Amino acid sequence: MMLKTLITESVFLIVFCLLSHTEGETEIFCSSEPIISPCSSTVVLPCRLDPQQDATHTTVKWTQQDHVVHICKDGEDVAGEQTERFEGRTSLFSEGLRKGNLSLELSSLKLSDSGRYKCSFQDGSEEKSCHVALIVGRSEVIRSHDPIPAESGQDVILPCHLEPPFDVSTLTVEWRHNNTVVHKYRSSGDYPDVQHQKFKGRTSLFHDEMIHGNISLKLENITKDDAGIYTCFVPKLNCQVKRGNISLIVVSNDEETNKKAAGHQPRSSPEQPDKTQNSNGLYFGLGVAAVLLVVFAAVCLYKRNRLRRYRHEALPQKHGIIYKQSSMTNGHETDMMTSEE
């Protein structure tokens, strides 16, 4: 009985020790998949402790090769050791540190930010780390290449977006017509004070869609003066195309009606034939008639000459008709009458 109790207590003690050791051991995990984000955007590089552990009194360090990206000691950022090109662009989640969230937020991405990042966690003499890859892609302002047609009095949308798409709600977006400001957006809000007077109250952006890179402009109640080239501009869009031009064509309702009517009008009708075509036909007919007349006259002349030769040669022999022949004798003309026997 005592042996059985001893064995049971030993097994319980071993299991308790194993569980205590497992629960006390903290592991660090990063994303196994590369993080892909466009240039100028803000990205979060995930890193966490498992099981959760308060990391506010430890040292959290992010590096990229030999560059110090961010250091946090005892819940305070250490700016002096940070590499210059990362200054003002990095942060940790202070509330998240209490739950073991060591993720790094990196803003205003540049193409040079691409690479392999190391997240390190140091508690006393123990240090653990993991790696995550970041790929920064190039994004461009994509606008319509074809002119946008519209009628006076209508509302029109000038399409423009960023490709690949990313959140531009924290950036500056500006639309211009020639040298005048049509619409300006900055820091999550519109700035109507800098807008040209003739566009006030007639323009808007699609705020809910800006997180997906949509920066299209809606222009209401357009007039003939609104026609021309519009420029969509993102000033702080680094390492890529920052602007795009769109042509707006405005026609009045009367012009549109006339164009449609002209498109259905026939060129000519049977009652009103084309004068040029009639003249050409008349000249052609006269020419053909002249040629036929010349040919007919030539044929008649040819037949007449041939008939004369035939009579001159054949009539004396076949019909015995007396003909007159003149001869010269001693300088006098003598008429000789000859007949066929």
Short mmCIF file of C-alpha atoms in Angstrom, two decimals:
data_model
loop_
_atom_site.label_atom_id
_atom_site.label_comp_id
_atom_site.label_asym_id
_atom_site.label_seq_id
_atom_site.Cartn_x
_atom_site.Cartn_y
_atom_site.Cartn_z
CA MET A 1 0.00 0.00 0.00
CA MET A 2 2.80 2.36 0.96
CA LEU A 3 4.64 1.44 -2.27
CA LYS A 4 1.61 2.27 -4.38
CA THR A 5 1.21 5.62 -2.66
CA LEU A 6 4.88 6.41 -3.16
CA ILE A 7 4.72 5.60 -6.85
CA THR A 8 1.60 7.75 -7.32
CA GLU A 9 3.17 10.74 -5.57
CA SER A 10 6.35 10.38 -7.63
CA VAL A 11 4.47 10.34 -10.89
CA PHE A 12 2.46 13.38 -9.84
CA LEU A 13 5.62 15.24 -8.89
CA ILE A 14 7.30 14.48 -12.22
CA VAL A 15 4.28 15.61 -14.21
CA PHE A 16 4.04 18.80 -12.12
CA CYS A 17 7.70 19.59 -12.72
CA LEU A 18 7.38 18.99 -16.42
CA LEU A 19 4.30 21.20 -16.66
CA SER A 20 5.93 23.92 -14.60
CA HIS A 21 8.99 23.89 -16.84
CA THR A 22 6.86 23.97 -20.02
CA GLU A 23 4.69 26.81 -18.80
CA GLY A 24 7.75 28.87 -17.85
CA GLU A 25 9.55 28.52 -21.20
CA THR A 26 8.77 31.35 -23.63
CA GLU A 27 9.17 31.05 -27.38
CA ILE A 28 9.33 33.85 -29.95
CA PHE A 29 7.55 33.65 -33.31
CA CYS A 30 7.68 35.78 -36.49
CA SER A 31 5.69 35.53 -39.70
CA SER A 32 6.91 32.65 -41.85
CA GLU A 33 5.53 34.34 -44.99
CA PRO A 34 7.14 37.45 -46.54
CA ILE A 35 5.35 40.71 -45.80
CA ILE A 36 4.60 42.55 -49.07
CA SER A 37 3.70 46.23 -49.02
CA PRO A 38 3.86 49.10 -51.55
CA CYS A 39 6.21 52.02 -51.35
CA SER A 40 5.17 54.98 -49.12
CA SER A 41 2.75 52.81 -47.13
CA THR A 42 2.90 51.73 -43.46
CA VAL A 43 3.51 48.09 -42.60
CA VAL A 44 3.51 45.95 -39.44
CA LEU A 45 6.19 43.26 -39.09
CA PRO A 46 4.61 40.65 -36.76
CA CYS A 47 6.51 39.21 -33.80
CA ARG A 48 5.05 37.71 -30.60
CA LEU A 49 5.89 35.72 -27.50
CA ASP A 50 4.18 32.42 -26.78
CA PRO A 51 2.92 31.96 -24.17
CA GLN A 52 2.07 35.61 -23.62
CA GLN A 53 4.50 37.42 -21.37
CA ASP A 54 4.77 41.02 -20.25
CA ALA A 55 7.73 42.44 -22.18
CA THR A 56 7.65 45.99 -20.80
CA HIS A 57 10.62 45.30 -18.49
CA THR A 58 12.76 43.52 -21.08
CA THR A 59 14.77 44.58 -24.13
CA VAL A 60 13.16 44.34 -27.56
CA LYS A 61 15.44 44.97 -30.54
CA TRP A 62 14.74 45.06 -34.28
CA THR A 63 17.62 45.00 -36.76
CA GLN A 64 18.15 44.69 -40.52
CA GLN A 65 21.58 43.20 -41.20
CA ASP A 66 23.95 45.64 -39.42
CA HIS A 67 21.38 48.44 -39.11
CA VAL A 68 19.54 49.09 -35.87
CA VAL A 69 15.90 49.60 -36.76
CA HIS A 70 14.39 50.03 -33.28
CA ILE A 71 15.33 49.40 -29.62
CA CYS A 72 12.99 49.41 -26.62
CA LYS A 73 14.36 48.92 -23.05
CA ASP A 74 12.07 48.67 -20.06
CA GLY A 75 9.17 50.06 -22.11
CA GLU A 76 11.12 53.11 -23.35
CA ASP A 77 12.41 53.68 -26.90
CA VAL A 78 16.16 54.20 -27.27
CA ALA A 79 16.54 56.66 -30.17
CA GLY A 80 20.27 57.23 -29.87
CA GLU A 81 21.20 53.77 -31.15
CA GLN A 82 18.83 53.82 -34.13
CA THR A 83 20.22 53.96 -37.69
CA GLU A 84 19.55 57.40 -39.21
CA ARG A 85 17.44 56.24 -42.16
CA PHE A 86 14.89 54.67 -39.78
CA GLU A 87 14.54 57.70 -37.50
CA GLY A 88 10.96 58.84 -37.02
CA ARG A 89 9.54 55.89 -38.95
CA THR A 90 9.38 53.08 -36.38
CA SER A 91 7.33 52.26 -33.29
CA LEU A 92 6.21 49.38 -31.07
CA PHE A 93 2.78 48.84 -29.58
CA SER A 94 3.08 49.89 -25.94
CA GLU A 95 -0.15 48.22 -24.92
CA GLY A 96 0.77 45.14 -26.91
CA LEU A 97 4.09 44.73 -25.08
CA ARG A 98 2.19 43.77 -21.93
CA LYS A 99 0.73 40.83 -23.85
CA GLY A 100 3.92 39.75 -25.56
CA ASN A 101 3.31 41.61 -28.84
CA LEU A 102 6.75 42.71 -30.13
CA SER A 103 5.57 43.69 -33.61
CA LEU A 104 7.24 46.63 -35.36
CA GLU A 105 5.37 49.33 -37.26
CA LEU A 106 7.41 50.86 -40.10
CA SER A 107 6.01 53.87 -42.00
CA SER A 108 6.84 55.74 -45.25
CA LEU A 109 8.30 52.63 -46.81
CA LYS A 110 11.15 52.96 -49.30
CA LEU A 111 12.46 50.48 -51.82
CA SER A 112 15.64 50.23 -49.72
CA ASP A 113 13.59 48.94 -46.76
CA SER A 114 13.22 45.58 -48.45
CA GLY A 115 15.14 42.82 -46.72
CA ARG A 116 15.29 40.41 -43.78
CA TYR A 117 14.47 41.78 -40.33
CA LYS A 118 15.43 40.25 -36.97
CA CYS A 119 13.21 40.54 -33.90
CA SER A 120 15.11 39.90 -30.65
CA PHE A 121 13.81 39.47 -27.11
CA GLN A 122 16.20 39.61 -24.15
CA ASP A 123 15.15 38.92 -20.57
CA GLY A 124 18.15 38.92 -18.29
CA SER A 125 20.82 36.73 -19.83
CA GLU A 126 18.39 34.86 -22.04
CA GLU A 127 17.92 36.07 -25.65
CA LYS A 128 15.67 34.66 -28.33
CA SER A 129 15.05 35.85 -31.87
CA CYS A 130 13.21 35.18 -35.13
CA HIS A 131 13.24 36.63 -38.65
CA VAL A 132 10.68 38.10 -41.04
CA ALA A 133 11.14 39.17 -44.69
CA LEU A 134 9.81 42.47 -46.05
CA ILE A 135 9.26 43.17 -49.75
CA VAL A 136 8.54 46.77 -50.73
CA GLY A 137 6.82 47.12 -54.08
CA ARG A 138 6.58 50.07 -56.44
CA SER A 139 3.18 51.74 -56.70
CA GLU A 140 2.00 54.12 -59.44
CA VAL A 141 -0.79 56.60 -60.02
CA ILE A 142 -3.05 54.98 -62.62
CA ARG A 143 -5.45 57.25 -64.51
CA SER A 144 -7.69 56.97 -67.57
CA HIS A 145 -5.82 57.24 -70.88
CA ASP A 146 -9.00 58.00 -72.82
CA PRO A 147 -10.68 61.42 -72.61
CA ILE A 148 -13.72 61.54 -70.32
CA PRO A 149 -16.80 62.89 -72.19
CA ALA A 150 -19.69 64.60 -70.40
CA GLU A 151 -22.58 66.98 -71.00
CA SER A 152 -23.10 70.36 -69.35
CA GLY A 153 -25.04 70.09 -66.11
CA GLN A 154 -24.07 66.48 -65.46
CA ASP A 155 -21.89 65.01 -62.71
CA VAL A 156 -18.70 63.26 -63.78
CA ILE A 157 -16.09 61.03 -62.12
CA LEU A 158 -12.44 61.39 -63.10
CA PRO A 159 -11.00 57.92 -62.33
CA CYS A 160 -7.61 57.64 -60.62
CA HIS A 161 -6.13 55.02 -58.27
CA LEU A 162 -2.86 53.59 -56.99
CA GLU A 163 -1.56 50.26 -58.26
CA PRO A 164 -0.79 48.14 -56.35
CA PRO A 165 -3.42 49.59 -54.01
CA PHE A 166 -2.64 50.75 -50.49
CA ASP A 167 -4.06 53.08 -47.85
CA VAL A 168 -3.57 56.74 -48.80
CA SER A 169 -5.97 58.14 -46.21
CA THR A 170 -3.03 59.57 -44.24
CA LEU A 171 -1.27 61.09 -47.26
CA THR A 172 -1.86 64.29 -49.24
CA VAL A 173 -3.95 64.05 -52.42
CA GLU A 174 -4.34 67.06 -54.69
CA TRP A 175 -6.33 67.64 -57.88
CA ARG A 176 -5.51 70.56 -60.18
CA HIS A 177 -7.01 72.05 -63.34
CA ASN A 178 -4.29 73.98 -65.17
CA ASN A 179 -2.73 75.94 -62.28
CA THR A 180 -5.83 76.11 -60.07
CA VAL A 181 -6.56 73.85 -57.08
CA VAL A 182 -9.67 71.78 -57.73
CA HIS A 183 -9.58 69.69 -54.52
CA LYS A 184 -7.06 69.07 -51.74
CA TYR A 185 -7.07 66.31 -49.13
CA ARG A 186 -4.55 66.02 -46.30
CA SER A 187 -4.28 64.11 -43.02
CA SER A 188 -7.70 62.46 -43.23
CA GLY A 189 -9.60 65.61 -44.17
CA ASP A 190 -10.47 67.98 -47.03
CA TYR A 191 -9.04 71.51 -47.29
CA PRO A 192 -11.68 73.68 -49.00
CA ASP A 193 -9.89 76.93 -48.05
CA VAL A 194 -7.23 76.41 -50.72
CA GLN A 195 -9.76 75.41 -53.37
CA HIS A 196 -10.45 77.71 -56.33
CA GLN A 197 -13.72 79.58 -56.01
CA LYS A 198 -15.36 78.10 -59.11
CA PHE A 199 -14.95 74.54 -57.75
CA LYS A 200 -16.21 75.16 -54.21
CA GLY A 201 -19.07 72.87 -53.22
CA ARG A 202 -18.77 70.81 -56.44
CA THR A 203 -15.93 68.35 -55.71
CA SER A 204 -15.42 65.32 -53.48
CA LEU A 205 -13.24 62.25 -53.01
CA PHE A 206 -14.38 58.75 -52.04
CA HIS A 207 -13.06 58.73 -48.46
CA ASP A 208 -14.22 55.20 -47.65
CA GLU A 209 -12.31 53.82 -50.62
CA MET A 210 -9.05 55.69 -50.07
CA ILE A 211 -7.80 52.87 -47.86
CA HIS A 212 -7.78 50.80 -51.07
CA GLY A 213 -5.91 53.43 -53.08
CA ASN A 214 -8.94 55.02 -54.79
CA ILE A 215 -8.29 58.76 -55.27
CA SER A 216 -10.89 59.43 -57.99
CA LEU A 217 -12.51 62.88 -58.13
CA LYS A 218 -16.25 63.54 -58.43
CA LEU A 219 -17.11 66.86 -60.11
CA GLU A 220 -20.75 67.98 -59.98
CA ASN A 221 -22.81 70.19 -62.30
CA ILE A 222 -20.04 70.65 -64.86
CA THR A 223 -19.88 73.56 -67.29
CA LYS A 224 -18.04 74.30 -70.53
CA ASP A 225 -15.34 76.07 -68.49
CA ASP A 226 -14.56 72.79 -66.69
CA ALA A 227 -13.19 71.19 -69.86
CA GLY A 228 -9.43 70.60 -70.06
CA ILE A 229 -6.61 68.65 -68.43
CA TYR A 230 -6.86 67.57 -64.79
CA THR A 231 -3.88 66.39 -62.75
CA CYS A 232 -4.09 63.92 -59.87
CA PHE A 233 -1.08 64.43 -57.57
CA VAL A 234 0.20 62.58 -54.48
CA PRO A 235 3.17 64.72 -53.28
CA LYS A 236 4.57 62.32 -50.66
CA LEU A 237 4.41 59.24 -52.83
CA ASN A 238 8.06 58.14 -52.77
CA CYS A 239 10.00 56.12 -55.35
CA GLN A 240 7.21 55.95 -57.94
CA VAL A 241 4.97 57.90 -60.29
CA LYS A 242 3.32 60.70 -58.31
CA ARG A 243 0.84 62.17 -60.78
CA GLY A 244 -1.45 61.42 -63.70
CA ASN A 245 -3.27 63.61 -66.25
CA ILE A 246 -6.89 63.15 -67.35
CA SER A 247 -8.66 65.00 -70.17
CA LEU A 248 -12.27 66.11 -69.68
CA ILE A 249 -14.40 66.98 -72.73
CA VAL A 250 -17.59 68.94 -72.07
CA VAL A 251 -20.33 69.44 -74.69
CA SER A 252 -23.59 71.37 -74.33
CA ASN A 253 -26.94 69.65 -74.70
CA ASP A 254 -27.66 71.54 -77.95
CA GLU A 255 -24.36 70.43 -79.50
CA GLU A 256 -24.99 66.84 -78.53
CA THR A 257 -28.47 66.97 -80.08
CA ASN A 258 -27.11 68.46 -83.31
CA LYS A 259 -24.39 65.82 -83.54
CA LYS A 260 -26.90 63.01 -83.13
CA ALA A 261 -29.20 64.56 -85.74
CA ALA A 262 -26.32 65.02 -88.17
CA GLY A 263 -25.31 61.42 -87.69
CA HIS A 264 -28.70 60.20 -89.05
CA GLN A 265 -28.97 62.64 -92.00
CA PRO A 266 -28.24 60.98 -95.40
CA ARG A 267 -25.65 62.50 -97.67
CA SER A 268 -27.95 62.74 -100.68
CA SER A 269 -31.46 61.73 -101.78
CA PRO A 270 -33.01 60.74 -105.13
CA GLU A 271 -34.77 64.13 -105.30
CA GLN A 272 -31.44 65.98 -104.88
CA PRO A 273 -28.70 64.12 -106.74
CA ASP A 274 -25.09 65.11 -106.39
CA LYS A 275 -24.20 67.83 -108.94
CA THR A 276 -20.63 66.70 -109.33
CA GLN A 277 -21.68 63.15 -110.15
CA ASN A 278 -24.21 64.44 -112.76
CA SER A 279 -21.57 66.60 -114.48
CA ASN A 280 -19.10 63.77 -114.66
CA GLY A 281 -21.76 61.49 -116.20
CA LEU A 282 -22.67 64.09 -118.83
CA TYR A 283 -19.06 64.58 -119.91
CA PHE A 284 -18.51 60.85 -120.14
CA GLY A 285 -21.62 60.38 -122.32
CA LEU A 286 -20.60 63.14 -124.71
CA GLY A 287 -17.15 61.67 -125.08
CA VAL A 288 -18.48 58.23 -125.91
CA ALA A 289 -20.86 59.73 -128.49
CA ALA A 290 -18.03 61.67 -130.14
CA VAL A 291 -15.87 58.56 -130.43
CA LEU A 292 -18.72 56.57 -131.96
CA LEU A 293 -19.41 59.37 -134.47
CA VAL A 294 -15.78 59.46 -135.63
CA VAL A 295 -15.71 55.69 -136.02
CA PHE A 296 -18.97 55.74 -137.98
CA ALA A 297 -17.69 58.47 -140.37
CA ALA A 298 -14.45 56.57 -140.96
CA VAL A 299 -16.34 53.40 -141.82
CA CYS A 300 -18.60 55.27 -144.25
CA LEU A 301 -15.65 56.96 -145.97
CA TYR A 302 -13.87 53.66 -146.31
CA LYS A 303 -16.89 51.97 -147.89
CA ARG A 304 -17.42 54.88 -150.31
CA ASN A 305 -13.82 54.79 -151.62
CA ARG A 306 -13.93 51.07 -152.02
CA LEU A 307 -17.18 51.29 -154.01
CA ARG A 308 -15.66 53.84 -156.41
CA ARG A 309 -12.66 51.63 -157.13
CA TYR A 310 -14.94 48.68 -157.75
CA ARG A 311 -17.05 50.57 -160.33
CA HIS A 312 -14.02 51.94 -162.15
CA GLU A 313 -12.49 48.53 -162.68
CA ALA A 314 -15.50 46.30 -163.24
CA LEU A 315 -18.22 48.18 -165.18
CA PRO A 316 -16.54 48.29 -168.74
CA GLN A 317 -16.03 44.52 -168.89
CA LYS A 318 -19.30 43.29 -167.45
CA HIS A 319 -21.89 45.61 -168.95
CA GLY A 320 -20.42 46.63 -172.38
CA ILE A 321 -20.92 50.28 -171.64
CA ILE A 322 -19.15 52.74 -174.00
CA TYR A 323 -16.78 54.98 -172.20
CA LYS A 324 -14.80 58.03 -173.33
CA GLN A 325 -11.01 57.94 -173.47
CA SER A 326 -8.90 60.93 -174.28
CA SER A 327 -5.56 60.86 -176.14
CA MET A 328 -3.12 63.45 -177.33
CA THR A 329 -2.26 63.66 -181.12
CA ASN A 330 -0.07 66.38 -182.42
CA GLY A 331 -0.82 68.43 -179.36
CA HIS A 332 -4.61 68.08 -179.83
CA GLU A 333 -6.91 66.11 -177.71
CA THR A 334 -8.70 63.37 -179.65
CA ASP A 335 -11.81 61.68 -178.35
CA MET A 336 -11.92 57.97 -179.06
CA MET A 337 -15.09 56.04 -178.65
CA THR A 338 -14.60 52.40 -177.95
CA SER A 339 -17.14 49.67 -177.53
CA GLU A 340 -16.86 46.04 -176.75
CA GLU A 341 -17.72 43.71 -179.61
#
